[in-house]
Amino acid sequence: MDSDEEDYVFFGTPIEREEEITNRRKKAAAEASGNLRALPPWKQEVRDEEGRRRFHGAFTGGFSAGYFNTVGTKEGWAPQSFTSSRKNRAEVKQQSIFNFLDEDEKAELEGTLGTSSQFDTFGFTAAEHARKQADKEQKQRPSAIPGPIPDELVLPASESIGVKLLLKMGWRHGRAINDSRASSLYDARREARKALLAFASEDAKAPCPADEPVEEPESFTVQPSDDDARSSQSLPAFVCNPKQDLHGLGYDPFKHAPEFREKKRLHLLNDKQRGDRKTMSIKDSLFGSKSGKAAPGFGIGALEEYDAEDEDIYAAGYDFEETCIEDDEEPSRLGIESKQPSRLSIESKQKVVARDQGVLPGFKVASVSDYQLERFDPPVIPKDFAPHHKFPGPLETLKKLDVPSPPEVPPPDDSNLKLLIEGVAKLVARCGKLFEDLSRKKNQSNPLFSFLSGGNGHDYYERRLWEEHQKFGVQAKLLLDGKLSPSMQKMTAESRGKLLGEKPLERSSRETTSSSVASGEFQLQFNLSDTFKKPDSFSKLPEVAKPFKDDPAKQERFEQFLKEKYEGGLRSTGYTVASNMSEAARAREKLDFEAAAEAIEKGKRGKESMVSTQPLDFLASGMQFTSGGLEQVENGHAEDLVTKKMYPRREEFQWRPAPVLCKRFDLIDPFMGKPPPAPRARSKIDSLLFIPDSVKVAKPEEVAITNRDVPAAQTGAQMTIEDVAEEEIEIVAENVERPVDLYKAIFSDDSDDDVEDLNTKKVEDPEKKTEVATTALNRLIADDFLESLGKELGFEVPPDTPYSTNKANALRIETPNSDSGNAKFSTGTYLNPGNETAQDGDSQKNKSIPVRSGGYNSSKHTVGLLNMSGKVNEDKFAQEDKKVKSPSSRQRNWSSSSSSDDERSRKHSKRHRHRSSGSYSDPSSDDREHYRSRSKGKRERSSREKSSHSRKHSKHHKHRSRDSPSRSHRGSEREHSEGRKEKRKRRD
Amino acid sequence: MSSSELPRKEANVLKGHEGAVLAARFNSDGNYCLSCGKDRTIRLWNPHRGIHIKTYKSHGREVRDVHVTPDNSKLCSCGGDRQIFYWDVSTGRVIRKFRGHDGEVNAVKFNEYASVVVSAGYDRSLRAWDCRSHSTEPIQIIDSFLDTVMSVCLTKTEIIGGSVDGTVRTFDIRIGREISDDLGQPVNCISMSNDGNCILASCLDSSIRLLDRSTGELLQEYKGHACKSYKMDCCLTNSDAHVIGGSEDGSIFFWDLVDASVVSKFRAHSSVVTSVSYHPKDNCMITSSVDGSVRVWKT
């Protein structure tokens, strides 16, 4: 059977036979012994003692249960018969949980012990206590009808008649109204068990009913149906809570957030304590965003949460949050203000209360209201107001001031009389009119005093008197002024200066430079010192002695400096002359000044001694520092300008638009024909190589332009058959090489480093370079020698890997094709690294060289090899060698120059290099190999537009090759190659 | 155009938006205008007659910018729901939604052929979306910005974006170059001059800067208004003689293009002026504000 099963294919499940059953039984026994144990749990099968599967899947019978997978019993399943007669009524069957319990479960239930609340006096008292508390609380609560009136008017009956009756019937407070007798019919044990059962089953649903009224005053506890068990339970006290909120009936905002209920309760409590009603803005807690600033009116979906971005940055007119903020602010504000028991705080408090009292919840006080109390500010008391009145001296004298002046009269001829008149006038002026009257009365008879009464000299007297009054009045007024307003000095600096006869300061009309404040200050000081000192020597400096005359501001500063140096007088304390100058610039300038001053001094002395009017020779030397100083000043300015001019700053980057984008914009893709940018960080090396490219910025525009021109030229020129042929190989090559590439990428081997060294560090360390070269040479020489030997003998040396044969064949195919392009490209200028067509031409030429030289079978076409073979067979192919060498060396030079764009070639020819290196069974390529691979790579690049080369990178490299080091690089490369050649010669 | 011809008289008030209006734009011929706002709607108006024509509702959050194709057949809009909606104007249906921005989208523009929508987002990127294909993937992501891109402008060959990182970056598709002009101040809004030679960049230091596009030179600065925290538009008049900018106090400023003097200034709105748009031919201007109104101004 078993062997048969090997040969046949069975469909369906075989019908089990009797023997199989026995078989199975045996099998089951065997498996049970331990065979099955080894299986994982999900593969084990549960079998009964018969060896049948106990459990099946859904479609194979399901769980085997009952009597042979039936719901019946051994006797079969029979429905309960319903019989009812007049005598024997069918009793309504009370179903209890026990109807559905198994025996063992029943046993379990009955075995447990527990307490019954009936016998729990503490529980009962606790319930009673709770009820009383609830009552008390209810009393505290505001009644359903708001306001204080009903409490006073309606006096509740202490005990309703119903309660009284019940009490008479044996009911006690907190007890359920039940027929307690009925329960006594049952035996205690059963009752207790039942009660326990009920508790057990309803554990979660009815948590400790006694506490319920207190905890959840708003909810009604539903009386459980199994009555007798609850007979001991206290009747829940219903607490009527007046509806105070604005929610819909039955809506509980805190249904799922009971913690907020507590918060609200506290809040309300606080409000009550404070005595003013507050509206709790639930919106804040429930819907408010984190910042409490959501756009009004446009809530987001119920399922979405408010985010930072949903904040209403445009603070809208209607502000819900206002009230909440006030709520929050209130306590703190009050707290602060209560600490300072000043009139102000009371006022503000009143204001706050006033503001809040008039406001209905949900409204806010209008910021601009039509009705406004008009307020008048109290009159402003002048600062100098003195509460005591002071009479300002004799009034009449002051009054007299207003009297129009009598005409000027010549004094009387009599000098005695004149003196007398003057004296009397002075006295009168000082002592008042009273004195005049007195003296007039006294000297009525005296003719000398006739001027008093209109006699001789009266006119003069009048005049004198007026003059004296005038004089006196002015003095008095001055005194008064000084007394009354000390701040208002009549004597200003100017007037004092005038008194003292000083030269008044004049605002300099000279042009003030940018820093007007500083220069103004400076001017003032300058003038001041001018007034005190007369620096005639310097102010009258001859034109030649003004070394900074092209910069008037500086000249001024210089003069100031001289003054400070040689003269006394006022000094500007902090040298604040040019505050707009930097510290360094100032120091430099000071040095300049120092030098200039010295030169002037010298010149002066010279002038004094020689008394010659020859122009100062310091000018020659002085020009130096002046110019230097000027320059520095300009530098300073330039710095300022630079900081100012830093923006806008322009930078340029490479950016690659997507082809589709170009298409949609109806533009030609500037990167058309370029391969897509390499995916980021494909390998370690790539990422390393890419970074500098992407970081590199600010390429000259022309690069872009030339680049832009290139594709057009390129696309047409370079699709030769040869390229196609090579592409085919390329595909093969890729498949072969991947692992090697990856390997190299991971373990960045020394070959890469070598290449890098060769190309970047050549100039710096020729030692290393030559070393690398020699080692590389050593490695390759054997192969090349063999090959060239083979050529010499006229047959091909089979390459060591099958892959390279493939390649060699392909190359052999290629070469004739490349001839076609030869004529065109051989004229290409090889020195232009920016022109790719030229490059390609060169590479083409390079390839075509063997054909032209004719001496070589074109199995290998690369320059390095070519040269090598040429060297090896030097004596034999002397002619050809020369012929070849000149172009090849040229070629080498070129290629070495182009090798400065090592990254490109390395990156893109890495694959090729590796391939070629594979063919030479030497994974670490030397630079010659590199040449080959590069040239090959170049060719490939030119041919396969959509291969791994991106224009971007080539551009970068081109650009780099244009940079200054490229030339020296090229030269060194040439030297290097020459040296290598020599070395090789020596070896040979 | 002399300063007397500046549109200073209120011709119409377009009311209907609830809450802030975030942008108001003329269509290409200036006969209609579109506005969008906090109430998640885009509204099409005839500003000259003051009629509300249509409302486009589909955005999930506020709509920040809207643009209409030159042939008036399609709309694109963007907003806080991080999507770009591509609408059919006549039916009012959403043709396509472009998802991909990782943040709110601040600005959106059609290109000349209405084949590409370029959007500027909070995710520091400019994204170009193809309206022709059914793909909802962006055809180009420009992520060289260092901060939120606030505004975008398109020419025939370039994409120009202004960003909070202080740069105005020009992406030239023809030559594949990115030119970055760093202004040193967060750029709020950029707007092209009508001759295409200059860029007007409204910066958050309360100044509007005029840049020469070819050289990157700062030609002029316009100051006097307040622009410190809101995204507010600026634009040039259709003759390029004046610069128009809104202010956070609700005023509109007109500057002389050349000497940067405030030619005119008046209070147009009670709150922040979010957007200004100038008629392509006539002396007419629409302004929108946080106060929920769009106002039409004429001479």
Short mmCIF file of C-alpha atoms in Angstrom, two decimals, chain A residues 295-301 304-305 307 309-316 318 646-671 698-701 704 708 955, chain B residues 18-20 22 38-40 61 80 82 104 111 113 115-116 128 130 132-133 139-140 142 155-157 159 169 171-184 211-218 230 274 290:
data_model
loop_
_atom_site.label_atom_id
_atom_site.label_comp_id
_atom_site.label_asym_id
_atom_site.label_seq_id
_atom_site.Cartn_x
_atom_site.Cartn_y
_atom_site.Cartn_z
CA ALA A 295 -11.38 79.33 14.87
CA PRO A 296 -14.91 80.16 15.82
CA GLY A 297 -17.61 78.58 13.84
CA PHE A 298 -15.52 76.09 11.96
CA GLY A 299 -14.94 73.13 14.11
CA ILE A 300 -13.20 70.28 12.53
CA GLY A 301 -14.68 66.87 12.30
CA GLU A 304 -10.28 64.77 14.27
CA GLU A 305 -8.36 66.40 16.99
CA ASP A 307 -3.91 70.59 16.20
CA GLU A 309 -2.50 74.24 12.77
CA ASP A 310 -6.13 74.67 13.70
CA GLU A 311 -5.45 77.58 15.88
CA ASP A 312 -7.06 80.74 14.81
CA ILE A 313 -4.15 82.97 14.13
CA TYR A 314 -6.44 85.71 13.03
CA ALA A 315 -7.89 86.60 16.36
CA ALA A 316 -11.48 86.88 15.35
CA TYR A 318 -16.16 86.95 18.61
CA MET A 646 25.02 90.86 2.29
CA TYR A 647 21.43 90.61 1.27
CA PRO A 648 20.23 89.88 -1.23
CA ARG A 649 22.78 87.24 -1.89
CA ARG A 650 22.63 85.20 -4.99
CA GLU A 651 23.66 81.62 -5.30
CA GLU A 652 23.30 79.13 -8.05
CA PHE A 653 22.80 75.46 -7.92
CA GLN A 654 22.29 72.62 -10.19
CA TRP A 655 18.69 71.61 -10.46
CA ARG A 656 17.27 68.89 -12.49
CA PRO A 657 13.72 69.25 -13.65
CA ALA A 658 11.80 66.10 -14.24
CA PRO A 659 11.34 65.20 -17.88
CA VAL A 660 7.59 65.23 -17.45
CA LEU A 661 7.76 68.69 -16.01
CA CYS A 662 9.71 69.88 -19.01
CA LYS A 663 7.21 68.26 -21.25
CA ARG A 664 4.33 69.88 -19.47
CA PHE A 665 6.01 73.24 -19.63
CA ASP A 666 6.63 72.62 -23.29
CA LEU A 667 10.36 72.94 -22.90
CA ILE A 668 13.25 70.86 -23.96
CA ASP A 669 14.67 68.94 -21.10
CA PRO A 670 18.11 70.35 -20.46
CA PHE A 671 19.11 66.97 -19.20
CA ALA A 698 28.33 78.39 -7.89
CA LYS A 699 29.39 77.07 -11.17
CA PRO A 700 29.93 79.67 -13.81
CA GLU A 701 27.09 80.16 -16.11
CA ALA A 704 25.77 75.38 -18.03
CA ARG A 708 23.29 72.79 -22.74
CA LYS A 955 30.01 68.64 -15.96
CA GLU B 18 -17.67 83.27 7.37
CA GLY B 19 -14.48 84.05 9.11
CA ALA B 20 -11.28 85.15 7.58
CA LEU B 22 -7.36 84.16 3.12
CA LYS B 38 -11.28 79.85 6.81
CA ASP B 39 -14.76 78.56 6.19
CA ARG B 40 -13.32 75.93 3.85
CA ARG B 61 -9.84 72.69 6.41
CA GLY B 80 -4.83 73.19 5.63
CA ARG B 82 -2.62 69.18 2.89
CA GLU B 104 -0.39 72.55 4.97
CA ASN B 111 1.39 76.93 -15.27
CA TYR B 113 -0.84 75.71 -20.21
CA SER B 115 -1.14 71.35 -17.38
CA VAL B 116 0.81 71.52 -14.18
CA ALA B 128 4.53 69.99 -9.31
CA ASP B 130 0.40 66.76 -13.44
CA ARG B 132 -3.02 65.72 -17.64
CA SER B 133 -2.28 62.27 -16.39
CA ILE B 139 5.98 64.89 -11.10
CA GLN B 140 8.55 66.99 -9.39
CA ILE B 142 11.72 70.60 -5.16
CA THR B 155 6.61 81.91 -15.66
CA LYS B 156 6.75 80.11 -18.93
CA THR B 157 10.03 78.55 -18.08
CA ILE B 159 9.21 78.16 -11.07
CA ARG B 169 14.50 80.56 -5.45
CA PHE B 171 14.11 77.15 -10.82
CA ASP B 172 14.82 77.50 -14.46
CA ILE B 173 13.54 74.48 -16.29
CA ARG B 174 15.27 75.39 -19.52
CA ILE B 175 18.77 75.31 -18.21
CA GLY B 176 18.23 73.22 -15.16
CA ARG B 177 19.51 75.75 -12.71
CA GLU B 178 18.37 76.87 -9.36
CA ILE B 179 19.06 80.48 -8.50
CA SER B 180 18.67 81.36 -4.90
CA ASP B 181 18.39 84.96 -3.78
CA ASP B 182 18.77 85.24 -0.08
CA LEU B 183 16.99 88.24 1.31
CA GLY B 184 17.82 87.59 4.91
CA LEU B 211 14.43 92.35 -6.80
CA ASP B 212 15.85 92.38 -10.23
CA ARG B 213 15.43 88.89 -11.49
CA SER B 214 18.35 88.76 -13.83
CA THR B 215 20.96 90.04 -11.42
CA GLY B 216 19.41 89.40 -8.06
CA GLU B 217 19.95 93.01 -7.16
CA LEU B 218 17.81 94.70 -4.58
CA TYR B 230 0.57 87.12 8.84
CA THR B 274 -4.67 89.04 3.74
CA VAL B 290 -9.64 88.56 8.16
#
